[in-house]
Amino acid sequence: MYEPNVVGDWQEYDEHAGLRVRVHSLEAAEPPRGRDDAAVGLTYFTLRVTVENRGARHFGVHLEDGQIDVRVGPDGEGAFIDWRNSQFIEGFDVYPLRRATAVLFAAGPEASLSKVDVQVQLRVDEEWADRRLWAGGIGLVEGAVAPASAGAGAGSLAHQVSAFLKDQTEPGATA
């Protein structure tokens, strides 16, 4: 395992030329099919795991339940994963210059969501790739690893720059 990536960073796989993965869009959100009864008292959030092929050949990609582990809080407690509302990548051929995205809904204690760690172990062409880790949190600007109280507030320079860049982005464009 290497140093953790920041939520929003791409991670390339050396053993699969051109294949890269990222965890992104970590935000509070309610699940589309309703809350699971086991998540009573927990705060829901969602994240996306995107697999992109920038290589010359296609890859058969699997990213299913059990291949994504989500931990929250300073002690790294396991988050509740809502499998019913989540969408995985189940045996999909990702051709050159194409992407496939898994959408995961999870829940945890609201006070613990400022620290979220996501570990992904991708299976490519029936072979397991190395595990990779992304670190982030709810309420943080994507790509920031400092606690929210350390300058990511509404009046901070980081927030002003982020708002300016969002205003300059064309509608429908993705980061």
PDB file of C-alpha atoms in Angstrom, residues 42-155:
ATOM      1  CA  LEU A  42     -26.554   7.795  11.081  1.00  0.00           C
ATOM      2  CA  THR A  43     -25.878  10.443   8.435  1.00  0.00           C
ATOM      3  CA  TYR A  44     -25.817   9.267   4.836  1.00  0.00           C
ATOM      4  CA  PHE A  45     -23.172  10.266   2.320  1.00  0.00           C
ATOM      5  CA  THR A  46     -22.244   9.258  -1.194  1.00  0.00           C
ATOM      6  CA  LEU A  47     -19.022   8.840  -3.102  1.00  0.00           C
ATOM      7  CA  ARG A  48     -18.070   7.814  -6.615  1.00  0.00           C
ATOM      8  CA  VAL A  49     -15.272   5.535  -7.788  1.00  0.00           C
ATOM      9  CA  THR A  50     -14.379   6.103 -11.438  1.00  0.00           C
ATOM     10  CA  VAL A  51     -12.214   3.779 -13.522  1.00  0.00           C
ATOM     11  CA  GLU A  52     -10.742   5.373 -16.655  1.00  0.00           C
ATOM     12  CA  ASN A  53      -8.884   3.675 -19.489  1.00  0.00           C
ATOM     13  CA  ARG A  54      -6.275   5.838 -21.197  1.00  0.00           C
ATOM     14  CA  GLY A  55      -4.485   2.834 -22.667  1.00  0.00           C
ATOM     15  CA  ALA A  56      -4.612   1.163 -26.072  1.00  0.00           C
ATOM     16  CA  ARG A  57      -6.619  -1.974 -25.172  1.00  0.00           C
ATOM     17  CA  HIS A  58      -9.795  -2.684 -23.213  1.00  0.00           C
ATOM     18  CA  PHE A  59      -9.846  -3.995 -19.634  1.00  0.00           C
ATOM     19  CA  GLY A  60     -12.499  -6.140 -17.977  1.00  0.00           C
ATOM     20  CA  VAL A  61     -13.205  -4.333 -14.699  1.00  0.00           C
ATOM     21  CA  HIS A  62     -14.939  -5.550 -11.541  1.00  0.00           C
ATOM     22  CA  LEU A  63     -15.651  -3.264  -8.588  1.00  0.00           C
ATOM     23  CA  GLU A  64     -18.277  -4.936  -6.460  1.00  0.00           C
ATOM     24  CA  ASP A  65     -19.306  -5.181  -2.830  1.00  0.00           C
ATOM     25  CA  GLY A  66     -16.384  -6.167  -0.654  1.00  0.00           C
ATOM     26  CA  GLN A  67     -13.848  -4.410  -2.889  1.00  0.00           C
ATOM     27  CA  ILE A  68     -14.577  -0.974  -1.420  1.00  0.00           C
ATOM     28  CA  ASP A  69     -14.009  -0.390   2.300  1.00  0.00           C
ATOM     29  CA  VAL A  70     -15.116   2.879   3.901  1.00  0.00           C
ATOM     30  CA  ARG A  71     -13.867   3.981   7.333  1.00  0.00           C
ATOM     31  CA  VAL A  72     -14.906   7.106   9.240  1.00  0.00           C
ATOM     32  CA  GLY A  73     -13.662   9.126  12.193  1.00  0.00           C
ATOM     33  CA  PRO A  74     -10.300   9.364  13.921  1.00  0.00           C
ATOM     34  CA  ASP A  75     -10.431   5.683  14.966  1.00  0.00           C
ATOM     35  CA  GLY A  76     -11.254   4.396  11.463  1.00  0.00           C
ATOM     36  CA  GLU A  77     -14.533   2.716  12.339  1.00  0.00           C
ATOM     37  CA  GLY A  78     -16.333   0.931   9.525  1.00  0.00           C
ATOM     38  CA  ALA A  79     -19.086   2.940   7.861  1.00  0.00           C
ATOM     39  CA  PHE A  80     -22.470   1.362   7.149  1.00  0.00           C
ATOM     40  CA  ILE A  81     -22.552   0.522   3.413  1.00  0.00           C
ATOM     41  CA  ASP A  82     -26.017   0.634   1.857  1.00  0.00           C
ATOM     42  CA  TRP A  83     -25.667  -2.114  -0.777  1.00  0.00           C
ATOM     43  CA  ARG A  84     -29.285  -1.738  -1.905  1.00  0.00           C
ATOM     44  CA  ASN A  85     -28.820   1.885  -2.998  1.00  0.00           C
ATOM     45  CA  SER A  86     -25.257   1.555  -4.316  1.00  0.00           C
ATOM     46  CA  GLN A  87     -24.320   0.851  -7.926  1.00  0.00           C
ATOM     47  CA  PHE A  88     -21.204  -1.194  -8.654  1.00  0.00           C
ATOM     48  CA  ILE A  89     -19.140  -2.071 -11.720  1.00  0.00           C
ATOM     49  CA  GLU A  90     -19.826  -5.751 -12.322  1.00  0.00           C
ATOM     50  CA  GLY A  91     -17.739  -7.234 -15.132  1.00  0.00           C
ATOM     51  CA  PHE A  92     -17.663  -4.216 -17.437  1.00  0.00           C
ATOM     52  CA  ASP A  93     -15.281  -3.844 -20.395  1.00  0.00           C
ATOM     53  CA  VAL A  94     -13.740  -0.372 -20.245  1.00  0.00           C
ATOM     54  CA  TYR A  95     -12.497   0.468 -23.723  1.00  0.00           C
ATOM     55  CA  PRO A  96      -9.804   3.079 -24.509  1.00  0.00           C
ATOM     56  CA  LEU A  97     -10.819   6.647 -23.692  1.00  0.00           C
ATOM     57  CA  ARG A  98     -13.874   5.442 -21.727  1.00  0.00           C
ATOM     58  CA  ARG A  99     -14.903   5.459 -18.078  1.00  0.00           C
ATOM     59  CA  ALA A 100     -17.066   3.420 -15.731  1.00  0.00           C
ATOM     60  CA  THR A 101     -18.280   4.765 -12.386  1.00  0.00           C
ATOM     61  CA  ALA A 102     -19.529   3.056  -9.227  1.00  0.00           C
ATOM     62  CA  VAL A 103     -21.784   5.080  -6.905  1.00  0.00           C
ATOM     63  CA  LEU A 104     -21.670   4.114  -3.250  1.00  0.00           C
ATOM     64  CA  PHE A 105     -24.051   5.178  -0.475  1.00  0.00           C
ATOM     65  CA  ALA A 106     -22.774   4.833   3.081  1.00  0.00           C
ATOM     66  CA  ALA A 107     -23.635   6.198   6.521  1.00  0.00           C
ATOM     67  CA  GLY A 108     -21.828   6.999   9.732  1.00  0.00           C
ATOM     68  CA  PRO A 109     -22.086   9.157  12.855  1.00  0.00           C
ATOM     69  CA  GLU A 110     -22.267  12.803  11.768  1.00  0.00           C
ATOM     70  CA  ALA A 111     -19.416  13.831  14.087  1.00  0.00           C
ATOM     71  CA  SER A 112     -17.097  11.280  12.404  1.00  0.00           C
ATOM     72  CA  LEU A 113     -17.677  12.305   8.786  1.00  0.00           C
ATOM     73  CA  SER A 114     -14.965  14.979   8.713  1.00  0.00           C
ATOM     74  CA  LYS A 115     -12.515  12.063   8.292  1.00  0.00           C
ATOM     75  CA  VAL A 116     -13.406   9.478   5.665  1.00  0.00           C
ATOM     76  CA  ASP A 117     -10.979   6.888   4.295  1.00  0.00           C
ATOM     77  CA  VAL A 118     -11.878   4.802   1.258  1.00  0.00           C
ATOM     78  CA  GLN A 119      -9.866   1.739   0.255  1.00  0.00           C
ATOM     79  CA  VAL A 120     -10.399   0.245  -3.200  1.00  0.00           C
ATOM     80  CA  GLN A 121      -9.125  -3.065  -4.554  1.00  0.00           C
ATOM     81  CA  LEU A 122      -9.942  -3.261  -8.242  1.00  0.00           C
ATOM     82  CA  ARG A 123     -10.122  -6.551 -10.124  1.00  0.00           C
ATOM     83  CA  VAL A 124      -8.894  -6.212 -13.711  1.00  0.00           C
ATOM     84  CA  ASP A 125      -9.153  -9.059 -16.234  1.00  0.00           C
ATOM     85  CA  GLU A 126      -9.672 -11.563 -13.367  1.00  0.00           C
ATOM     86  CA  GLU A 127      -6.505 -10.356 -11.565  1.00  0.00           C
ATOM     87  CA  TRP A 128      -6.487  -8.403  -8.316  1.00  0.00           C
ATOM     88  CA  ALA A 129      -4.778  -5.009  -8.491  1.00  0.00           C
ATOM     89  CA  ASP A 130      -3.045  -3.494  -5.463  1.00  0.00           C
ATOM     90  CA  ARG A 131      -5.238  -1.832  -2.854  1.00  0.00           C
ATOM     91  CA  ARG A 132      -5.277   1.965  -2.920  1.00  0.00           C
ATOM     92  CA  LEU A 133      -6.438   4.400  -0.246  1.00  0.00           C
ATOM     93  CA  TRP A 134      -8.079   7.829  -0.535  1.00  0.00           C
ATOM     94  CA  ALA A 135      -8.527  10.218   2.399  1.00  0.00           C
ATOM     95  CA  GLY A 136     -11.050  13.041   2.660  1.00  0.00           C
ATOM     96  CA  GLY A 137     -14.097  14.115   4.594  1.00  0.00           C
ATOM     97  CA  ILE A 138     -17.570  15.561   4.382  1.00  0.00           C
ATOM     98  CA  GLY A 139     -17.464  19.341   4.471  1.00  0.00           C
ATOM     99  CA  LEU A 140     -13.979  19.558   2.962  1.00  0.00           C
ATOM    100  CA  VAL A 141     -13.191  20.972  -0.449  1.00  0.00           C
ATOM    101  CA  GLU A 142     -12.324  18.051  -2.756  1.00  0.00           C
ATOM    102  CA  GLY A 143      -8.545  17.770  -2.814  1.00  0.00           C
ATOM    103  CA  ALA A 144      -8.049  19.305   0.644  1.00  0.00           C
ATOM    104  CA  VAL A 145      -6.751  17.197   3.526  1.00  0.00           C
ATOM    105  CA  ALA A 146      -6.711  19.792   6.324  1.00  0.00           C
ATOM    106  CA  PRO A 147      -9.548  19.760   8.869  1.00  0.00           C
ATOM    107  CA  ALA A 148     -12.493  21.994   7.973  1.00  0.00           C
ATOM    108  CA  SER A 149     -11.642  24.328  10.839  1.00  0.00           C
ATOM    109  CA  ALA A 150      -8.167  24.958   9.402  1.00  0.00           C
ATOM    110  CA  GLY A 151      -9.167  27.483   6.772  1.00  0.00           C
ATOM    111  CA  ALA A 152     -11.833  25.824   4.639  1.00  0.00           C
ATOM    112  CA  GLY A 153     -14.637  27.970   6.051  1.00  0.00           C
ATOM    113  CA  ALA A 154     -16.996  30.114   3.993  1.00  0.00           C
ATOM    114  CA  GLY A 155     -14.824  33.241   4.325  1.00  0.00           C
TER     115      GLY A 155
END
